[in-house]
Coordinates of C-alpha atoms in Angstrom, one line a residue:
Chain A
M1 CA 115.8 144.8 104.2
S2 CA 119.2 144.1 105.8
L3 CA 119.6 140.7 107.6
N4 CA 121.4 142.2 110.7
L5 CA 123.7 139.2 110.8
K6 CA 124.9 137.9 114.1
T7 CA 125.7 134.5 115.5
S8 CA 123.9 133.5 118.7
V9 CA 124.7 130.6 120.9
L10 CA 122.1 128.6 122.9
K11 CA 123.5 126.9 126.0
V12 CA 121.5 123.9 127.0
D13 CA 122.2 122.5 130.5
Q14 CA 119.7 119.6 130.3
P15 CA 121.4 116.4 129.3
L16 CA 120.8 115.0 125.9
E17 CA 120.4 111.3 125.6
L18 CA 121.8 110.1 122.4
K19 CA 120.6 107.3 120.2
S20 CA 123.9 105.5 120.8
G21 CA 123.1 105.3 124.5
K22 CA 125.6 108.0 125.5
V23 CA 124.6 111.2 127.1
L24 CA 125.8 114.8 126.4
K25 CA 125.5 116.5 129.8
R26 CA 125.4 120.0 128.3
Y27 CA 125.9 121.4 124.9
E28 CA 125.8 124.6 122.9
L29 CA 124.1 125.3 119.5
A30 CA 125.3 128.2 117.3
Y31 CA 122.6 129.7 115.2
E32 CA 121.7 132.7 113.1
T33 CA 118.2 134.1 112.5
Y34 CA 117.0 136.2 109.6
G35 CA 113.7 138.3 109.5
V36 CA 111.4 138.9 112.4
L37 CA 109.3 136.5 114.4
N38 CA 105.7 137.8 114.1
N39 CA 103.4 138.4 117.1
S40 CA 101.5 135.2 116.7
R41 CA 104.9 133.4 116.5
D42 CA 103.8 131.3 113.5
N43 CA 106.1 132.4 110.7
A44 CA 109.3 130.5 111.8
V45 CA 111.3 128.4 109.3
L46 CA 114.0 126.0 110.3
I47 CA 116.8 125.5 107.7
C48 CA 118.7 122.2 108.0
H49 CA 122.2 122.1 106.5
A50 CA 123.9 119.4 104.6
L51 CA 127.1 117.4 105.3
S52 CA 129.6 120.3 105.5
G53 CA 127.2 123.2 106.1
N54 CA 126.8 125.5 109.0
Q55 CA 124.6 128.1 110.6
H56 CA 125.7 130.9 108.2
A57 CA 123.1 130.3 105.5
A58 CA 122.3 133.8 104.3
G59 CA 123.7 137.3 104.1
K60 CA 127.4 138.4 104.2
Y61 CA 129.5 139.4 107.1
K62 CA 131.4 142.6 106.7
D63 CA 134.9 141.0 106.2
D64 CA 133.7 137.9 104.4
D65 CA 134.3 137.6 100.7
K66 CA 131.4 135.1 100.3
P67 CA 127.8 135.1 101.6
G68 CA 126.1 132.3 103.4
W69 CA 125.7 128.9 101.7
W70 CA 122.1 129.4 100.7
D71 CA 122.1 133.1 100.1
N72 CA 120.4 132.7 96.7
M73 CA 117.4 131.1 98.4
I74 CA 117.1 133.0 101.7
G75 CA 116.6 136.7 102.0
S76 CA 114.4 139.7 101.2
G77 CA 112.3 138.9 98.2
K78 CA 113.9 135.5 97.7
P79 CA 111.9 132.2 97.7
I80 CA 112.4 131.9 101.5
D81 CA 111.4 135.5 102.0
T82 CA 112.8 137.1 105.1
D83 CA 110.4 140.0 104.7
H84 CA 107.6 137.6 105.8
L85 CA 109.3 134.7 107.5
F86 CA 111.5 134.3 110.5
V87 CA 114.3 132.0 109.4
V88 CA 116.4 130.0 111.9
S89 CA 119.6 128.3 110.7
L90 CA 121.9 126.4 113.1
N91 CA 125.0 124.4 113.2
N92 CA 124.3 120.8 113.9
L93 CA 125.5 119.2 117.1
G94 CA 128.9 117.7 116.4
G95 CA 129.7 120.5 113.9
C96 CA 132.8 122.6 113.8
H97 CA 131.3 126.1 113.4
G98 CA 130.3 127.0 117.0
S99 CA 128.0 124.2 118.1
T100 CA 129.4 121.7 120.6
G101 CA 131.4 119.2 118.7
P102 CA 134.8 117.3 118.5
K103 CA 136.7 120.6 118.7
S104 CA 135.0 121.6 122.0
I105 CA 136.4 120.9 125.5
N106 CA 135.1 117.7 127.1
P107 CA 133.9 118.9 130.6
E108 CA 134.8 115.5 132.0
T109 CA 138.5 115.6 131.0
N110 CA 139.0 119.3 130.3
K111 CA 140.6 118.2 127.1
I112 CA 139.4 118.6 123.5
Y113 CA 136.9 115.9 122.7
G114 CA 138.5 114.9 119.4
S115 CA 137.3 111.4 118.4
D116 CA 135.8 111.0 122.0
F117 CA 132.9 113.1 120.9
P118 CA 129.9 110.7 120.8
I119 CA 128.4 109.8 117.5
V120 CA 125.3 111.8 116.9
T121 CA 122.4 110.8 114.6
V122 CA 119.8 112.8 112.7
E123 CA 117.4 111.9 115.5
D124 CA 119.7 113.4 118.1
W125 CA 120.0 116.6 116.0
V126 CA 116.2 116.9 115.9
N127 CA 116.0 116.4 119.6
S128 CA 118.7 119.0 120.3
Q129 CA 117.1 121.5 117.9
S130 CA 113.7 121.2 119.6
K131 CA 115.4 122.8 122.6
L132 CA 116.3 125.8 120.4
M133 CA 112.7 125.9 119.2
E134 CA 111.5 126.1 122.8
S135 CA 114.0 128.7 123.7
L136 CA 112.9 130.9 120.8
G137 CA 109.3 130.5 121.9
I138 CA 108.2 128.7 118.7
A139 CA 105.4 126.1 119.1
K140 CA 105.3 125.0 115.5
W141 CA 107.6 125.5 112.5
K142 CA 105.8 127.0 109.5
F143 CA 108.4 125.3 107.4
V144 CA 111.3 122.9 107.9
I145 CA 113.5 122.9 104.8
G146 CA 116.7 121.1 103.9
G147 CA 118.7 119.7 101.0
S148 CA 120.6 116.4 101.0
L149 CA 121.4 115.4 104.6
G150 CA 119.4 118.5 105.6
G151 CA 116.4 117.1 103.7
M152 CA 116.6 113.9 105.6
Q153 CA 116.7 115.9 108.8
A154 CA 113.6 117.9 107.7
F155 CA 111.8 114.6 107.0
Q156 CA 112.9 113.2 110.4
W157 CA 111.5 116.3 112.1
T158 CA 108.0 115.5 110.8
L159 CA 108.2 111.9 112.1
Q160 CA 109.7 112.8 115.4
F161 CA 107.5 115.8 116.2
P162 CA 104.5 115.1 114.0
D163 CA 102.6 118.1 115.4
K164 CA 105.3 120.7 115.2
V165 CA 105.9 121.1 111.5
E166 CA 103.3 122.6 109.3
K167 CA 105.1 122.2 106.0
C168 CA 108.3 120.3 105.1
I169 CA 110.5 120.7 102.0
I170 CA 112.8 117.8 101.3
I171 CA 115.3 118.5 98.5
A172 CA 117.7 116.0 96.8
A173 CA 117.4 113.5 99.7
A174 CA 116.7 109.8 100.2
P175 CA 114.9 107.8 102.8
K176 CA 118.2 106.0 103.6
L177 CA 121.6 105.5 102.0
T178 CA 122.3 102.7 99.6
A179 CA 125.4 100.4 99.8
Q180 CA 127.0 102.6 97.2
N181 CA 126.4 105.8 99.2
I182 CA 127.8 104.1 102.4
A183 CA 130.8 102.9 100.3
F184 CA 131.7 106.4 99.3
N185 CA 131.4 107.6 102.9
E186 CA 133.7 104.7 104.0
V187 CA 136.4 105.6 101.5
A188 CA 136.2 109.2 102.8
R189 CA 136.6 108.1 106.4
Q190 CA 139.5 105.8 105.5
A191 CA 141.3 108.6 103.8
I192 CA 141.0 110.7 107.0
M193 CA 142.0 107.9 109.4
K194 CA 145.0 106.9 107.3
D195 CA 146.4 110.4 107.4
P196 CA 149.7 110.3 109.4
N197 CA 148.4 113.3 111.3
W198 CA 145.2 111.5 112.4
H199 CA 146.5 110.4 115.8
N200 CA 143.4 108.4 116.5
G201 CA 141.3 111.6 116.3
H202 CA 143.3 113.5 118.9
Y203 CA 145.3 115.5 116.4
L204 CA 144.4 118.9 117.8
E205 CA 146.2 118.1 121.1
K206 CA 149.3 117.5 118.9
N207 CA 148.7 120.8 117.1
V208 CA 148.4 119.1 113.7
I209 CA 145.4 118.4 111.4
P210 CA 144.9 115.4 109.1
N211 CA 144.3 117.9 106.2
Q212 CA 145.6 115.6 103.5
G213 CA 143.2 112.9 104.4
L214 CA 140.3 115.3 104.7
A215 CA 141.3 116.9 101.4
L216 CA 141.1 113.4 99.7
A217 CA 137.7 112.8 101.4
R218 CA 136.5 116.1 100.1
M219 CA 137.8 115.4 96.5
L220 CA 136.0 112.1 96.5
G221 CA 132.8 113.7 97.9
H222 CA 133.0 116.5 95.4
I223 CA 133.0 114.2 92.4
T224 CA 129.7 112.7 93.7
Y225 CA 128.2 116.1 94.1
L226 CA 128.7 117.0 90.4
S227 CA 127.4 115.3 87.3
D228 CA 129.4 113.9 84.4
D229 CA 127.7 116.6 82.2
S230 CA 128.5 119.5 84.6
M231 CA 132.1 118.4 84.8
K232 CA 132.2 118.2 81.0
E233 CA 130.7 121.7 80.7
K234 CA 133.0 123.2 83.3
F235 CA 136.3 121.5 82.6
G236 CA 136.0 119.1 79.7
R237 CA 139.5 117.8 79.0
D238 CA 141.0 121.3 79.2
L239 CA 144.6 121.4 80.1
Q240 CA 146.2 123.3 82.9
K241 CA 149.2 124.2 80.8
Q242 CA 149.5 124.4 77.0
K243 CA 150.5 120.8 76.4
L244 CA 150.7 117.4 78.1
N245 CA 153.9 117.0 80.2
F246 CA 153.8 113.3 80.8
N247 CA 154.3 113.5 84.6
F248 CA 152.2 113.3 87.7
D249 CA 151.7 117.0 88.2
V250 CA 148.4 118.6 87.4
E251 CA 147.7 118.2 83.7
F252 CA 144.0 118.6 83.4
Q253 CA 141.9 121.5 84.9
I254 CA 139.6 119.1 86.7
E255 CA 142.7 117.8 88.7
S256 CA 143.6 121.4 89.7
Y257 CA 140.0 122.1 90.7
L258 CA 139.7 119.1 92.9
R259 CA 143.1 119.7 94.5
Y260 CA 142.1 123.3 95.2
Q261 CA 138.7 122.3 96.7
G262 CA 140.3 119.5 98.7
E263 CA 143.1 121.7 100.1
K264 CA 140.7 124.5 101.0
F265 CA 138.3 122.2 102.8
G266 CA 141.1 120.2 104.5
N267 CA 142.4 123.3 106.1
S268 CA 139.1 124.8 107.2
F269 CA 136.8 121.9 108.2
D270 CA 137.3 119.5 111.2
A271 CA 138.1 115.9 110.3
N272 CA 136.2 114.5 113.2
T273 CA 133.1 116.5 112.3
Y274 CA 133.4 115.1 108.8
L275 CA 133.5 111.6 110.1
L276 CA 130.5 112.2 112.4
M277 CA 128.4 113.7 109.6
T278 CA 129.1 110.8 107.3
K279 CA 128.2 108.3 110.1
S280 CA 124.9 110.1 110.8
L281 CA 124.1 109.8 107.0
D282 CA 124.9 106.1 107.1
Y283 CA 122.8 105.4 110.1
F284 CA 119.8 107.4 108.8
D285 CA 116.9 104.9 108.2
P286 CA 113.7 106.2 109.8
I287 CA 111.6 103.6 108.1
K288 CA 113.5 100.8 109.8
D289 CA 114.0 102.7 113.1
F290 CA 110.3 103.5 113.6
G291 CA 109.3 100.1 112.2
D292 CA 105.6 99.5 112.8
D293 CA 105.5 102.8 114.5
L294 CA 106.2 104.6 111.3
N295 CA 102.7 104.5 110.0
T296 CA 101.3 105.6 113.4
R297 CA 103.7 108.6 113.3
L298 CA 102.9 109.4 109.7
S299 CA 99.2 109.2 110.5
K300 CA 99.8 111.8 113.3
T301 CA 101.8 114.2 111.2
C302 CA 99.8 117.1 109.9
S303 CA 102.7 118.2 107.8
K304 CA 102.3 119.0 104.2
Y305 CA 105.3 117.9 102.1
L306 CA 107.1 119.2 99.0
I307 CA 109.8 116.8 97.6
I308 CA 112.2 118.0 95.0
S309 CA 114.8 116.1 93.0
F310 CA 117.2 117.0 90.2
T311 CA 117.5 114.9 87.0
S312 CA 121.3 114.7 87.0
D313 CA 121.8 114.0 90.7
W314 CA 123.3 110.5 90.9
R315 CA 124.1 110.7 94.6
F316 CA 120.5 110.9 95.5
P317 CA 118.7 110.5 92.2
P318 CA 115.0 111.3 91.6
S319 CA 114.2 107.6 92.2
R320 CA 115.3 108.0 95.8
S321 CA 113.1 111.1 96.3
K322 CA 110.2 109.2 94.8
E323 CA 110.6 106.5 97.5
I324 CA 109.8 109.2 100.1
M325 CA 107.0 110.5 97.9
K326 CA 105.4 107.0 97.6
L327 CA 105.7 106.4 101.3
L328 CA 103.9 109.6 102.0
I329 CA 101.2 108.9 99.4
H330 CA 100.6 105.5 100.7
N331 CA 100.1 107.0 104.1
N332 CA 97.6 109.5 102.7
K333 CA 99.7 112.6 103.4
N334 CA 99.5 115.9 101.6
V335 CA 102.5 115.7 99.2
S336 CA 103.8 117.4 96.1
Y337 CA 106.7 116.3 94.0
S338 CA 108.8 118.1 91.4
E339 CA 111.7 116.8 89.3
I340 CA 113.9 119.7 88.2
D341 CA 115.7 119.5 84.9
S342 CA 119.3 120.4 85.8
S343 CA 122.8 119.3 84.8
G344 CA 124.2 120.4 88.2
G345 CA 124.2 117.0 89.8
H346 CA 123.6 116.7 93.6
D347 CA 124.9 120.2 94.1
A348 CA 122.0 121.5 92.0
F349 CA 120.1 122.1 95.2
L350 CA 122.5 124.9 96.0
M351 CA 122.4 126.5 92.6
E352 CA 120.2 129.1 91.1
N353 CA 117.6 127.6 88.7
E354 CA 114.5 129.3 87.5
D355 CA 112.2 126.2 87.7
Y356 CA 113.6 125.2 91.1
F357 CA 113.2 128.6 92.6
E358 CA 109.7 129.1 91.2
I359 CA 108.6 125.7 92.6
M360 CA 110.0 126.7 96.0
R361 CA 108.5 130.2 95.9
N362 CA 105.0 129.0 94.8
F363 CA 104.9 126.3 97.4
I364 CA 106.0 128.6 100.2
S365 CA 103.7 131.4 99.2
G366 CA 100.8 129.2 98.0
D367 CA 97.4 130.3 99.5
N368 CA 96.3 128.7 102.6
N369 CA 92.9 127.3 102.0
G370 CA 94.3 124.2 100.4
V371 CA 93.3 120.9 99.1
Chain B
M1 CA 86.0 128.1 77.8
G2 CA 85.0 124.7 76.7
F3 CA 87.7 122.9 78.6
R4 CA 86.6 124.4 82.0
N5 CA 82.9 123.6 81.3
D6 CA 84.1 120.1 80.7
L7 CA 85.5 120.2 84.2
E8 CA 82.3 121.6 85.6
L9 CA 80.5 118.5 84.4
I10 CA 83.1 116.2 85.9
S11 CA 82.9 118.1 89.1
S12 CA 79.1 117.6 89.3
W13 CA 79.6 113.8 89.3
I14 CA 82.0 113.8 92.3
K15 CA 80.6 113.2 95.8
P16 CA 81.6 115.5 98.6
N17 CA 84.5 114.5 100.9
S18 CA 85.8 112.0 98.5
K19 CA 89.4 111.3 97.4
V20 CA 90.2 112.4 93.8
L21 CA 93.2 111.7 91.6
D22 CA 93.4 113.9 88.6
L23 CA 95.7 112.7 85.9
G24 CA 96.9 115.4 83.6
C25 CA 95.7 117.9 86.1
G26 CA 97.2 121.0 84.4
D27 CA 97.1 124.0 86.7
G28 CA 95.0 122.2 89.3
Y29 CA 91.8 124.0 88.4
L30 CA 89.5 121.0 88.9
L31 CA 91.0 119.9 92.2
K32 CA 91.0 123.5 93.5
M33 CA 87.3 123.8 92.6
L34 CA 86.4 120.5 94.1
A35 CA 88.3 121.3 97.3
E36 CA 86.4 124.5 97.7
K37 CA 82.9 123.3 96.6
K38 CA 83.0 119.7 97.9
N39 CA 85.7 119.4 100.4
I40 CA 87.5 116.6 98.5
K41 CA 91.0 115.5 99.2
G42 CA 92.8 115.8 95.9
L43 CA 96.0 114.9 94.2
G44 CA 97.1 115.9 90.8
V45 CA 99.6 114.4 88.3
D46 CA 101.2 116.3 85.4
N47 CA 104.5 116.1 83.7
D48 CA 104.8 119.8 82.7
I49 CA 106.7 121.7 85.4
N50 CA 105.0 124.9 84.4
K51 CA 101.7 123.4 85.3
I52 CA 103.1 122.1 88.5
K53 CA 104.2 125.6 89.5
L54 CA 100.7 126.9 88.9
A55 CA 99.1 124.1 90.9
L56 CA 101.4 124.7 93.8
K57 CA 100.5 128.3 93.8
K58 CA 96.9 127.2 94.1
N59 CA 97.9 125.1 97.1
V60 CA 96.9 121.9 95.2
N61 CA 98.9 118.8 95.9
V62 CA 100.5 117.8 92.7
L63 CA 103.1 115.3 91.5
Q64 CA 105.4 115.8 88.5
L65 CA 105.2 112.4 87.0
D66 CA 104.8 110.8 83.6
L67 CA 101.4 109.2 83.0
D68 CA 103.1 106.5 80.9
T69 CA 105.2 105.3 83.8
G70 CA 104.1 107.0 87.0
L71 CA 101.0 105.2 88.1
E72 CA 102.8 102.4 89.9
T73 CA 103.1 105.0 92.6
F74 CA 99.5 104.5 93.7
N75 CA 98.0 101.6 95.6
T76 CA 95.0 99.5 94.5
Q77 CA 91.6 101.2 95.3
S78 CA 93.3 104.2 97.1
F79 CA 91.0 106.8 95.5
D80 CA 87.3 107.2 95.1
Y81 CA 87.7 108.8 91.6
V82 CA 90.4 108.8 89.1
V83 CA 89.9 111.5 86.4
L84 CA 91.6 111.7 83.0
A85 CA 90.2 114.9 81.4
Q86 CA 91.2 115.4 77.8
S87 CA 94.5 113.6 78.2
L88 CA 93.7 110.1 77.0
Q89 CA 94.9 110.9 73.5
V90 CA 98.4 112.0 74.6
V91 CA 99.5 108.8 76.5
K92 CA 101.6 106.0 75.0
N93 CA 99.3 103.2 76.1
P94 CA 95.7 104.3 76.7
D95 CA 94.5 100.7 77.2
K96 CA 97.1 100.1 79.9
L97 CA 96.4 103.5 81.5
I98 CA 92.6 102.9 81.8
K99 CA 93.2 99.5 83.4
E100 CA 95.6 101.1 85.9
M101 CA 93.1 103.8 86.6
L102 CA 90.4 101.2 87.3
N103 CA 92.8 99.5 89.7
I104 CA 93.5 102.7 91.6
G105 CA 90.0 104.2 91.7
E106 CA 86.6 102.9 92.5
E107 CA 85.2 104.9 89.6
I108 CA 87.0 106.5 86.7
I109 CA 86.1 109.5 84.6
V110 CA 87.5 109.9 81.1
S111 CA 86.9 112.7 78.6
F112 CA 88.3 113.0 75.1
P113 CA 87.8 114.9 71.8
N114 CA 85.7 112.9 69.3
M115 CA 87.5 112.3 66.0
G116 CA 84.3 111.0 64.6
H117 CA 82.7 114.5 64.5
W118 CA 81.7 115.5 61.0
R119 CA 84.3 118.3 60.8
P120 CA 87.4 116.2 61.0
R121 CA 85.6 113.6 58.9
L122 CA 85.0 116.1 56.1
Q123 CA 88.5 117.4 56.3
L124 CA 89.9 114.0 55.8
F125 CA 87.4 113.1 53.1
F126 CA 87.6 116.3 51.0
K127 CA 91.1 117.6 51.7
G128 CA 92.6 114.2 52.1
M129 CA 94.7 115.7 55.0
M130 CA 94.9 115.0 58.7
P131 CA 92.2 117.1 60.4
V132 CA 93.1 120.4 62.1
T133 CA 90.2 121.8 64.2
D134 CA 89.7 124.2 67.1
A135 CA 89.7 121.2 69.5
L136 CA 92.6 119.6 67.8
P137 CA 94.7 122.5 66.5
F138 CA 98.0 120.7 65.8
K139 CA 99.5 119.5 62.6
W140 CA 100.2 115.8 62.2
F141 CA 104.0 116.1 62.8
S142 CA 103.9 118.1 66.0
T143 CA 100.7 116.9 67.7
P144 CA 100.9 115.6 71.2
N145 CA 97.7 113.7 70.4
I146 CA 99.0 110.3 69.4
H147 CA 96.0 108.2 70.3
L148 CA 92.9 109.9 69.0
C149 CA 89.7 108.0 68.8
T150 CA 86.0 108.3 68.0
I151 CA 83.1 107.7 70.4
S152 CA 82.4 104.5 68.7
D153 CA 86.0 103.4 69.1
F154 CA 85.8 104.1 72.8
V155 CA 82.5 102.3 73.3
G156 CA 83.9 99.3 71.4
F157 CA 87.0 99.4 73.6
C158 CA 84.8 99.3 76.7
E159 CA 82.8 96.4 75.4
E160 CA 85.9 94.5 74.5
H161 CA 87.4 95.0 77.9
N162 CA 84.2 94.4 79.9
L163 CA 84.2 98.0 81.3
R164 CA 80.8 99.1 82.6
I165 CA 79.8 102.6 81.4
S166 CA 77.6 104.0 84.1
Q167 CA 77.1 107.4 82.4
R168 CA 78.2 109.3 79.3
V169 CA 77.7 112.9 78.3
I170 CA 78.4 114.0 74.7
V171 CA 78.3 117.6 73.8
N172 CA 79.5 120.2 71.3
K173 CA 82.4 122.5 71.9
N174 CA 80.2 124.9 73.8
Q175 CA 79.2 122.1 76.2
K176 CA 75.7 121.9 74.8
S177 CA 73.8 118.9 73.7
S178 CA 71.2 118.9 70.8
L179 CA 68.8 116.6 69.1
L180 CA 71.3 115.9 66.4
I181 CA 73.9 114.9 69.0
K182 CA 71.4 112.7 70.8
L183 CA 70.5 111.0 67.5
F184 CA 74.0 110.8 66.0
P185 CA 76.5 111.2 68.9
N186 CA 79.5 110.0 66.9
L187 CA 78.8 112.4 64.1
F188 CA 77.8 115.6 66.0
G189 CA 79.4 115.2 69.4
E190 CA 82.7 117.0 69.9
V191 CA 83.7 116.1 73.5
A192 CA 82.7 112.9 75.2
T193 CA 82.9 112.2 78.9
F194 CA 82.4 108.7 80.3
R195 CA 82.0 107.3 83.8
L196 CA 83.4 103.8 84.1
R197 CA 83.7 101.2 86.7

């Protein structure tokens, strides 16, 4: 079945109060949907994207050379099967792919927001997304699914709207960032803000972009998404040219790969959005935020959870997923956990893997008279 | 199948609406059956991803953890029953595991194949080789069963550690008892199932 791709935009005129105390008077959310919402409106799935993701999760537009970022997972006959499910995928607020964000016009100044765009948190995203849920006439998500930052967001959904998520799949995530995680984010931000084209975040007004800084940020990020083994497998110490040249040009293939990835990203993604996304990661800490209220919220949530981690992921290793698992077990929730053997590092959540896909497929299609 | 009958017995001991942790739960058969028949709230643990897949398909909550390290996950007295069906012999530290189980559950149920049965005894005696039987089909070098014991060993272990045996059922591989098994359980019993507190 074809996905009939199109990007829709929801315009929300109600103000959104942000966790920072600031208010967004109105905003837009860009989204795609795949499959058909059934008559009882109970087959809807929300996909939450990761740091640099967007609403285009599945299918391929006519002129694109690549399909959506999770096309191997979402589609007809795939684990998230659009023959049965109605899948909603949106661009998070603060993004740079159509939702209101730093590239949008600030209605108060009629100028591009740039770094004046308020910092949004995972909590704010969930609040904004509940408006999309309302507008689509969905009372309860059958599934909320996400990897990495998207997994954290999926988890947040079940805490913030305990009665609106039937099942939640949290992949390669963590209950909060460690000092090391935040440190990597800070280096990435510094790389962007030290770029001569940064102009305090108002670079678009000057018709330039801090692409060098953003490229560096991406190169650093990319290293943390891969594993030592997967880099060894893919590049080893292979040389770009036949022999060593004893200069500072690209010598090894891994250097060429990182430069290419950095450059591509630096020219296509928005630096302010990157900063925002890393901040929302840093701030994410629902256990602390909800405090004593966490157990009450968890006791209210009827969600059933599947948590998945990957053995070679060192950004959010299995031990971090197990922290979420333990929290849920101690609160008597329905929870399953699987640790997938993979050399793919953090990025394994985006890669095809027989075990991973079967775990997803079986949980999603598991019969409904459960334990 | 003997294994499933073994689970029928365990199932008969479990009170309705209770909380059950099944260690080495395999495909989730026991928990699925208990959920349907007794409305229990179940959680399984297994370290084989292929078993995890099957359990998820049955809609059984299941955790892919190693029994040798994974039990720290559970709080003290957080389950009514902790079951270890035919998995005692595969763990690294059975004594530690049983203590952990007693900490987590109000009651624990343990079943294991009896190495004291006459067939393995005869194999060792006459052939002078490690026994290979229907219940224990592996050769010594590739067996996952690293801590096999006899019924007498297990009873001795319980006495030594002050564990109270509230019930035990010893049967042959067809899950039947007999006069011989009653008279000489350690010689004629093939599968032993104990309830401990």
